[in-house]
């Protein structure tokens, strides 16, 4: 009897032991986290997998103790472990709460690795579920760094990088100001790349900047948006249209210059290359401005010939009258012995022929009666045959 009782007791103890071991094993990461020091907590989080609630426990612990353990490298390591293992489902369920938690960790731990990890993880989360508050967080930090004129560091580089993935119109001001103020020269290529990446989401902001820009700023914006083939031709044309309009307004508000005239031509070339016919009225206004620039030698004959070719595309039918009137002026100059630039004369003749409007008949016919070079009179005869009656 006693032997049987002893066997039963041993069996009971063995079952209890097995159960306790199984329970302990299933709870090991949580137990390790609760009972362990910071290094052990970090190990527990790393071993728990991405779906573990320990990630949130870890970040809560970091936030609660950040002030007490300021500068502690072990606490920073725990923060990184919690960030990297934080489950995406938590963000999807409540992006606002997760963003706020990450912000608390970010500002609580003054450590570049922690902060870069926060940006990387939020960018990953944002790709799955966009949330404006996440973008605002990165924007605000970048603006703080700009305002403080802080040295360029990894967090600035990372904020510029992640804004290229999730930035929008609200990101434009901070990014553009980096180029305007010429701080952090080493990061300018990355800033330009990010501005290009978010161009379609910040067109209104770009246009506002153009409307308030002087020539120097217009040229900076041109470098960003018109010298990059990653931007669609439609978007480039929309921006170039606004730039040319602003450059024409500047011409009216201040004295014209060679620099301004050449910039206007650069904008017009973009519009003509993309056949931006929505700029019809603008093209006609531009011709009048460019004509003045040519007459005061701010544009060469070859450059003004390019203007004429652009106006033909942009203004189309509305360009016929000003071009024909200018052809009359050139004919009178030729008749009076003031020989006009041949490249300009040919450009006007070819444009009028391409437009094909019969109202150009008289000025083109008159060319054939004057003492122009054969190349010019031949071009005029060809243009006459292209007119539509």
Short mmCIF file of C-alpha atoms in Angstrom, two decimals:
data_model
loop_
_atom_site.label_atom_id
_atom_site.label_comp_id
_atom_site.label_asym_id
_atom_site.label_seq_id
_atom_site.Cartn_x
_atom_site.Cartn_y
_atom_site.Cartn_z
CA UNK A 1 0.00 0.00 0.00
CA UNK A 2 2.74 2.45 1.04
CA UNK A 3 4.69 1.57 -2.09
CA UNK A 4 1.66 2.30 -4.28
CA UNK A 5 1.07 5.59 -2.55
CA UNK A 6 4.69 6.56 -3.07
CA UNK A 7 4.44 5.73 -6.78
CA UNK A 8 1.29 7.78 -7.09
CA UNK A 9 2.95 10.72 -5.38
CA UNK A 10 5.97 10.51 -7.68
CA UNK A 11 3.73 10.42 -10.72
CA UNK A 12 1.80 13.44 -9.45
CA UNK A 13 5.01 15.37 -8.88
CA UNK A 14 6.30 14.44 -12.34
CA UNK A 15 3.07 15.64 -14.00
CA UNK A 16 3.20 18.86 -11.99
CA UNK A 17 6.82 19.39 -13.01
CA UNK A 18 6.06 18.82 -16.69
CA UNK A 19 3.13 21.22 -16.54
CA UNK A 20 5.20 23.85 -14.79
CA UNK A 21 7.98 23.50 -17.35
CA UNK A 22 5.53 23.77 -20.22
CA UNK A 23 3.95 26.85 -18.64
CA UNK A 24 7.35 28.39 -17.93
CA UNK A 25 8.47 27.72 -21.50
CA UNK A 26 5.34 29.28 -22.99
CA UNK A 27 5.78 32.35 -20.78
CA UNK A 28 9.56 32.55 -21.02
CA UNK A 29 9.91 35.80 -23.06
CA UNK A 30 7.37 37.65 -20.94
CA UNK A 31 8.85 36.30 -17.70
CA UNK A 32 12.34 37.17 -18.89
CA UNK A 33 11.19 40.65 -19.77
CA UNK A 34 9.44 41.27 -16.46
CA UNK A 35 12.13 39.79 -14.23
CA UNK A 36 15.22 40.67 -16.23
CA UNK A 37 17.45 43.72 -16.27
CA UNK A 38 17.51 45.97 -19.35
CA UNK A 39 19.91 43.74 -21.25
CA UNK A 40 17.72 40.71 -20.54
CA UNK A 41 14.62 42.67 -21.52
CA UNK A 42 16.26 43.47 -24.84
CA UNK A 43 17.09 39.80 -25.39
CA UNK A 44 13.50 38.86 -24.59
CA UNK A 45 12.13 41.35 -27.13
CA UNK A 46 14.56 40.16 -29.80
CA UNK A 47 13.53 36.56 -29.22
CA UNK A 48 9.82 37.23 -29.19
CA UNK A 49 9.21 37.80 -32.92
CA UNK A 50 7.46 40.69 -34.64
CA UNK A 51 3.97 39.82 -33.47
CA UNK A 52 4.79 39.91 -29.78
CA UNK A 53 3.17 42.42 -27.44
CA UNK A 54 6.57 42.71 -25.78
CA UNK A 55 7.51 45.37 -28.33
CA UNK A 56 4.91 47.72 -26.86
CA UNK A 57 5.94 46.81 -23.32
CA UNK A 58 9.52 47.61 -24.25
CA UNK A 59 8.71 51.02 -25.70
CA UNK A 60 6.46 51.89 -22.76
CA UNK A 61 9.32 50.97 -20.43
CA UNK A 62 11.71 53.14 -22.46
CA UNK A 63 9.40 56.16 -22.35
CA UNK A 64 8.80 55.77 -18.61
CA UNK A 65 12.50 55.61 -17.81
CA UNK A 66 14.03 57.82 -20.49
CA UNK A 67 14.54 60.81 -18.20
CA UNK A 68 15.91 58.70 -15.35
CA UNK A 69 18.33 56.81 -17.58
CA UNK A 70 19.28 59.64 -19.88
CA UNK A 71 22.12 58.63 -22.20
CA UNK A 72 22.00 54.96 -21.15
CA UNK A 73 23.15 52.80 -24.06
CA UNK A 74 21.32 49.71 -22.84
CA UNK A 75 18.04 51.62 -22.77
CA UNK A 76 18.71 52.82 -26.32
CA UNK A 77 19.33 49.21 -27.40
CA UNK A 78 16.01 48.18 -25.85
CA UNK A 79 14.30 51.01 -27.74
CA UNK A 80 15.76 49.85 -31.05
CA UNK A 81 14.70 46.25 -30.36
CA UNK A 82 11.16 47.39 -29.56
CA UNK A 83 10.96 49.56 -32.67
CA UNK A 84 12.24 46.88 -35.03
CA UNK A 85 9.90 44.21 -33.67
CA UNK A 86 6.84 46.43 -33.40
CA UNK A 87 3.94 44.73 -35.24
CA UNK A 88 2.45 46.46 -38.27
CA UNK A 89 -1.03 45.38 -37.18
CA UNK A 90 -0.82 47.74 -34.20
CA UNK A 91 -0.17 50.67 -36.54
CA UNK A 92 -2.92 49.60 -38.93
CA UNK A 93 -5.39 49.47 -36.06
CA UNK A 94 -4.36 52.80 -34.57
CA UNK A 95 -1.80 54.81 -36.57
CA UNK A 96 -2.33 57.87 -34.39
CA UNK A 97 -1.51 56.07 -31.13
CA UNK A 98 1.50 54.26 -32.56
CA UNK A 99 2.86 57.46 -34.09
CA UNK A 100 2.52 59.22 -30.74
CA UNK A 101 4.30 56.35 -28.97
CA UNK A 102 7.13 56.44 -31.50
CA UNK A 103 7.37 60.22 -31.11
CA UNK A 104 7.72 59.80 -27.35
CA UNK A 105 10.54 57.31 -27.86
CA UNK A 106 12.13 59.54 -30.52
CA UNK A 107 12.24 62.65 -28.35
CA UNK A 108 12.84 60.72 -25.12
CA UNK A 109 16.03 59.02 -26.35
CA UNK A 110 18.61 61.36 -27.85
CA UNK A 111 20.31 58.68 -29.87
CA UNK A 112 20.81 58.70 -33.66
CA UNK A 113 20.31 54.95 -34.07
CA UNK A 114 17.03 55.06 -32.14
CA UNK A 115 15.75 58.03 -34.12
CA UNK A 116 16.75 56.60 -37.49
CA UNK A 117 15.04 53.33 -36.53
CA UNK A 118 11.86 55.26 -35.70
CA UNK A 119 11.85 56.96 -39.12
CA UNK A 120 12.56 53.73 -40.99
CA UNK A 121 9.81 51.82 -39.18
CA UNK A 122 7.24 54.57 -39.63
CA UNK A 123 8.04 54.78 -43.34
CA UNK A 124 7.45 51.04 -43.56
CA UNK A 125 4.17 51.36 -41.68
CA UNK A 126 3.10 54.34 -43.80
CA UNK A 127 3.55 52.34 -47.02
CA UNK A 128 0.89 49.95 -45.75
CA UNK A 129 -1.46 52.59 -44.38
CA UNK A 130 -0.87 56.30 -45.09
CA UNK A 131 -1.50 58.58 -42.13
CA UNK A 132 -1.02 62.35 -42.28
CA UNK A 133 0.13 62.56 -38.66
CA UNK A 134 3.15 60.40 -39.45
CA UNK A 135 4.22 62.77 -42.24
CA UNK A 136 3.67 65.79 -39.99
CA UNK A 137 5.93 64.26 -37.34
CA UNK A 138 8.85 64.00 -39.77
CA UNK A 139 8.13 67.45 -41.22
CA UNK A 140 8.11 69.03 -37.76
CA UNK A 141 11.41 67.46 -36.79
CA UNK A 142 13.09 68.61 -40.00
CA UNK A 143 11.79 72.16 -39.48
CA UNK A 144 13.15 72.14 -35.93
CA UNK A 145 16.59 71.14 -37.20
CA UNK A 146 16.49 73.84 -39.87
CA UNK A 147 15.39 76.52 -37.40
CA UNK A 148 18.17 75.61 -34.99
CA UNK A 149 20.78 75.59 -37.77
CA UNK A 150 21.99 72.30 -36.30
CA UNK A 151 24.88 70.48 -37.96
CA UNK A 152 23.97 67.93 -40.60
CA UNK A 153 23.59 64.49 -39.06
CA UNK A 154 22.11 61.08 -39.76
CA UNK A 155 18.65 62.03 -38.55
CA UNK A 156 18.45 64.90 -41.04
CA UNK A 157 19.59 62.64 -43.86
CA UNK A 158 17.06 60.00 -42.85
CA UNK A 159 14.18 62.49 -42.55
CA UNK A 160 14.90 63.71 -46.08
CA UNK A 161 15.03 60.12 -47.31
CA UNK A 162 11.76 58.99 -45.73
CA UNK A 163 9.94 62.10 -46.92
CA UNK A 164 10.78 60.92 -50.40
CA UNK A 165 8.64 57.87 -49.61
CA UNK A 166 5.77 59.47 -47.72
CA UNK A 167 6.09 63.24 -48.05
CA UNK A 168 3.42 65.48 -49.58
CA UNK A 169 2.67 69.15 -50.08
CA UNK A 170 3.17 69.84 -46.38
CA UNK A 171 6.77 68.65 -46.75
CA UNK A 172 7.66 71.12 -49.51
CA UNK A 173 8.41 74.19 -47.38
CA UNK A 174 10.98 72.55 -45.16
CA UNK A 175 12.74 70.71 -47.95
CA UNK A 176 12.84 73.71 -50.27
CA UNK A 177 14.14 75.99 -47.51
CA UNK A 178 17.22 73.76 -47.21
CA UNK A 179 18.11 74.67 -50.78
CA UNK A 180 17.08 78.31 -50.42
CA UNK A 181 19.19 78.91 -47.32
CA UNK A 182 22.06 76.78 -48.66
CA UNK A 183 22.54 74.90 -45.41
CA UNK A 184 23.73 71.30 -45.34
CA UNK A 185 25.25 71.39 -48.82
CA UNK A 186 26.09 67.68 -48.67
CA UNK A 187 22.42 66.72 -48.49
CA UNK A 188 21.24 68.97 -51.34
CA UNK A 189 21.22 66.18 -53.97
CA UNK A 190 19.03 64.04 -51.69
CA UNK A 191 16.73 67.02 -50.99
CA UNK A 192 16.33 67.64 -54.72
CA UNK A 193 15.57 63.97 -55.28
CA UNK A 194 12.91 64.06 -52.57
CA UNK A 195 11.32 67.23 -53.95
CA UNK A 196 11.12 65.54 -57.34
CA UNK A 197 9.62 62.39 -55.80
CA UNK A 198 6.78 64.36 -54.19
CA UNK A 199 6.29 66.89 -57.01
CA UNK A 200 2.93 65.50 -58.09
CA UNK A 201 1.66 65.81 -54.51
CA UNK A 202 2.99 69.34 -53.97
CA UNK A 203 2.15 71.15 -57.22
CA UNK A 204 0.11 73.84 -55.45
CA UNK A 205 3.03 74.50 -53.09
CA UNK A 206 5.44 74.69 -56.01
CA UNK A 207 3.20 77.18 -57.79
CA UNK A 208 2.93 79.31 -54.63
CA UNK A 209 6.73 79.34 -54.41
CA UNK A 210 6.99 80.35 -58.09
CA UNK A 211 4.49 83.16 -57.67
CA UNK A 212 6.53 84.62 -54.81
CA UNK A 213 9.96 84.01 -56.33
CA UNK A 214 12.52 86.43 -57.68
CA UNK A 215 14.71 85.46 -60.63
CA UNK A 216 17.29 83.70 -58.45
CA UNK A 217 14.62 81.54 -56.84
CA UNK A 218 12.95 80.86 -60.20
CA UNK A 219 16.26 79.56 -61.52
CA UNK A 220 16.63 77.34 -58.46
CA UNK A 221 13.15 75.90 -58.98
CA UNK A 222 13.93 75.42 -62.66
CA UNK A 223 17.03 73.40 -61.75
CA UNK A 224 14.96 71.18 -59.46
CA UNK A 225 11.99 70.49 -61.69
CA UNK A 226 12.95 71.13 -65.30
CA UNK A 227 16.34 69.42 -65.32
CA UNK A 228 15.01 66.09 -64.11
CA UNK A 229 13.59 63.45 -66.45
CA UNK A 230 11.84 61.66 -63.56
CA UNK A 231 9.10 64.28 -63.70
CA UNK A 232 6.35 63.77 -66.26
CA UNK A 233 6.23 66.10 -69.26
CA UNK A 234 2.78 67.29 -68.17
CA UNK A 235 3.99 68.28 -64.72
CA UNK A 236 7.14 69.89 -66.09
CA UNK A 237 5.03 71.89 -68.51
CA UNK A 238 2.63 72.99 -65.78
CA UNK A 239 5.56 74.24 -63.73
CA UNK A 240 7.35 75.86 -66.69
CA UNK A 241 4.11 77.65 -67.62
CA UNK A 242 3.95 79.20 -64.17
CA UNK A 243 7.64 80.08 -64.28
CA UNK A 244 7.38 81.85 -67.62
CA UNK A 245 4.34 83.77 -66.43
CA UNK A 246 6.18 84.89 -63.28
CA UNK A 247 9.27 85.80 -65.30
CA UNK A 248 7.13 87.97 -67.59
CA UNK A 249 5.62 89.69 -64.56
CA UNK A 250 9.13 90.37 -63.25
CA UNK A 251 9.93 91.97 -66.63
CA UNK A 252 7.05 94.38 -66.11
CA UNK A 253 7.95 95.17 -62.52
CA UNK A 254 11.67 95.75 -63.00
CA UNK A 255 14.17 96.40 -65.74
CA UNK A 256 14.66 93.61 -68.25
CA UNK A 257 18.05 91.90 -68.23
CA UNK A 258 19.94 89.40 -70.33
CA UNK A 259 19.70 86.88 -67.50
CA UNK A 260 15.94 87.26 -67.28
CA UNK A 261 15.46 87.13 -71.05
CA UNK A 262 17.49 83.93 -71.33
CA UNK A 263 15.57 82.37 -68.45
CA UNK A 264 12.28 83.16 -70.16
CA UNK A 265 13.56 81.44 -73.30
CA UNK A 266 14.54 78.36 -71.30
CA UNK A 267 10.97 78.12 -69.96
CA UNK A 268 9.47 78.65 -73.39
CA UNK A 269 11.62 75.85 -74.84
CA UNK A 270 10.27 73.41 -72.24
CA UNK A 271 6.71 74.37 -73.17
CA UNK A 272 7.35 74.12 -76.90
CA UNK A 273 9.12 70.77 -76.58
CA UNK A 274 6.05 69.40 -74.82
CA UNK A 275 3.65 71.20 -77.19
CA UNK A 276 1.94 72.90 -74.28
CA UNK A 277 -0.85 74.58 -76.26
CA UNK A 278 -2.58 75.65 -73.05
CA UNK A 279 -0.07 78.52 -73.03
CA UNK A 280 -1.56 80.22 -76.11
CA UNK A 281 -2.18 83.63 -74.52
CA UNK A 282 1.05 83.39 -72.55
CA UNK A 283 3.00 82.63 -75.72
CA UNK A 284 1.67 85.73 -77.45
CA UNK A 285 2.55 87.91 -74.44
CA UNK A 286 5.97 86.32 -74.32
CA UNK A 287 6.65 87.24 -77.95
CA UNK A 288 6.17 90.94 -77.17
CA UNK A 289 8.54 90.76 -74.19
CA UNK A 290 11.15 88.77 -76.13
CA UNK A 291 10.97 91.22 -79.02
CA UNK A 292 11.96 94.04 -76.68
CA UNK A 293 14.78 91.91 -75.26
CA UNK A 294 16.06 91.25 -78.78
CA UNK A 295 15.89 94.89 -79.77
CA UNK A 296 18.06 95.91 -76.79
CA UNK A 297 20.50 93.06 -77.49
CA UNK A 298 19.61 90.92 -74.48
CA UNK A 299 18.85 88.13 -76.94
CA UNK A 300 20.92 87.32 -80.01
CA UNK A 301 19.40 86.80 -83.44
CA UNK A 302 19.74 83.04 -83.04
CA UNK A 303 18.03 83.18 -79.65
CA UNK A 304 15.19 85.33 -80.95
CA UNK A 305 14.74 82.86 -83.81
CA UNK A 306 14.27 80.19 -81.10
CA UNK A 307 11.69 82.42 -79.44
CA UNK A 308 9.76 82.66 -82.70
CA UNK A 309 9.80 78.87 -83.13
CA UNK A 310 8.48 78.47 -79.57
CA UNK A 311 5.74 81.06 -80.07
CA UNK A 312 4.62 79.29 -83.24
CA UNK A 313 3.98 76.14 -81.18
CA UNK A 314 2.55 77.81 -78.10
CA UNK A 315 0.41 80.61 -79.49
CA UNK A 316 -0.56 78.82 -82.72
CA UNK A 317 -3.23 80.81 -84.58
CA UNK A 318 -3.10 83.73 -82.15
CA UNK A 319 0.56 84.19 -83.11
CA UNK A 320 -0.19 84.91 -86.77
CA UNK A 321 -1.02 88.58 -86.37
CA UNK A 322 1.99 89.61 -84.21
CA UNK A 323 4.34 87.56 -86.38
CA UNK A 324 2.93 89.04 -89.59
CA UNK A 325 3.18 92.56 -88.14
CA UNK A 326 6.78 91.93 -87.21
CA UNK A 327 7.47 90.58 -90.71
CA UNK A 328 6.15 93.90 -92.04
CA UNK A 329 8.62 95.73 -89.80
CA UNK A 330 11.49 93.61 -91.07
CA UNK A 331 10.44 94.22 -94.67
CA UNK A 332 10.43 97.97 -94.09
CA UNK A 333 13.85 97.75 -92.47
CA UNK A 334 15.16 95.78 -95.44
CA UNK A 335 13.65 98.24 -97.87
CA UNK A 336 15.22 101.13 -95.95
CA UNK A 337 18.67 99.59 -96.01
CA UNK A 338 18.73 98.37 -92.38
CA UNK A 339 19.38 94.71 -93.08
CA UNK A 340 17.61 92.50 -90.53
CA UNK A 341 19.17 89.37 -89.06
CA UNK A 342 18.69 86.58 -91.58
CA UNK A 343 18.03 83.95 -88.90
CA UNK A 344 15.18 86.05 -87.50
CA UNK A 345 13.68 86.70 -90.94
CA UNK A 346 13.78 83.00 -91.81
CA UNK A 347 12.26 82.06 -88.45
CA UNK A 348 9.31 84.43 -89.02
CA UNK A 349 8.76 83.19 -92.58
CA UNK A 350 8.90 79.53 -91.58
CA UNK A 351 6.56 80.10 -88.66
CA UNK A 352 3.99 81.88 -90.81
CA UNK A 353 4.22 79.12 -93.41
CA UNK A 354 3.72 76.44 -90.77
CA UNK A 355 0.71 78.27 -89.32
CA UNK A 356 -0.74 78.54 -92.81
CA UNK A 357 -3.03 81.48 -92.19
CA UNK A 358 -3.87 83.42 -95.36
CA UNK A 359 -3.64 86.75 -93.50
CA UNK A 360 0.15 86.39 -93.81
CA UNK A 361 -0.08 86.49 -97.62
CA UNK A 362 0.79 90.18 -98.13
CA UNK A 363 3.88 90.28 -95.91
CA UNK A 364 5.23 87.03 -97.35
CA UNK A 365 4.62 88.14 -100.94
CA UNK A 366 6.38 91.43 -100.24
CA UNK A 367 9.48 89.49 -99.17
CA UNK A 368 9.79 88.11 -102.71
CA UNK A 369 9.92 91.68 -104.15
CA UNK A 370 12.71 92.90 -101.86
CA UNK A 371 16.45 92.48 -102.14
CA UNK A 372 16.71 89.65 -99.63
CA UNK A 373 19.18 86.80 -100.13
CA UNK A 374 17.89 83.99 -102.34
CA UNK A 375 17.56 81.71 -99.29
CA UNK A 376 15.06 84.15 -97.79
CA UNK A 377 12.97 84.75 -100.92
CA UNK A 378 12.89 81.00 -101.61
CA UNK A 379 11.63 80.36 -98.05
CA UNK A 380 8.93 83.02 -98.56
CA UNK A 381 7.74 81.41 -101.80
CA UNK A 382 7.56 78.02 -100.05
CA UNK A 383 5.63 79.57 -97.16
CA UNK A 384 3.13 81.12 -99.61
CA UNK A 385 2.34 77.68 -101.01
CA UNK A 386 1.49 76.45 -97.52
CA UNK A 387 -1.15 79.06 -96.80
CA UNK A 388 -4.70 77.77 -96.58
CA UNK A 389 -7.45 79.57 -98.47
#
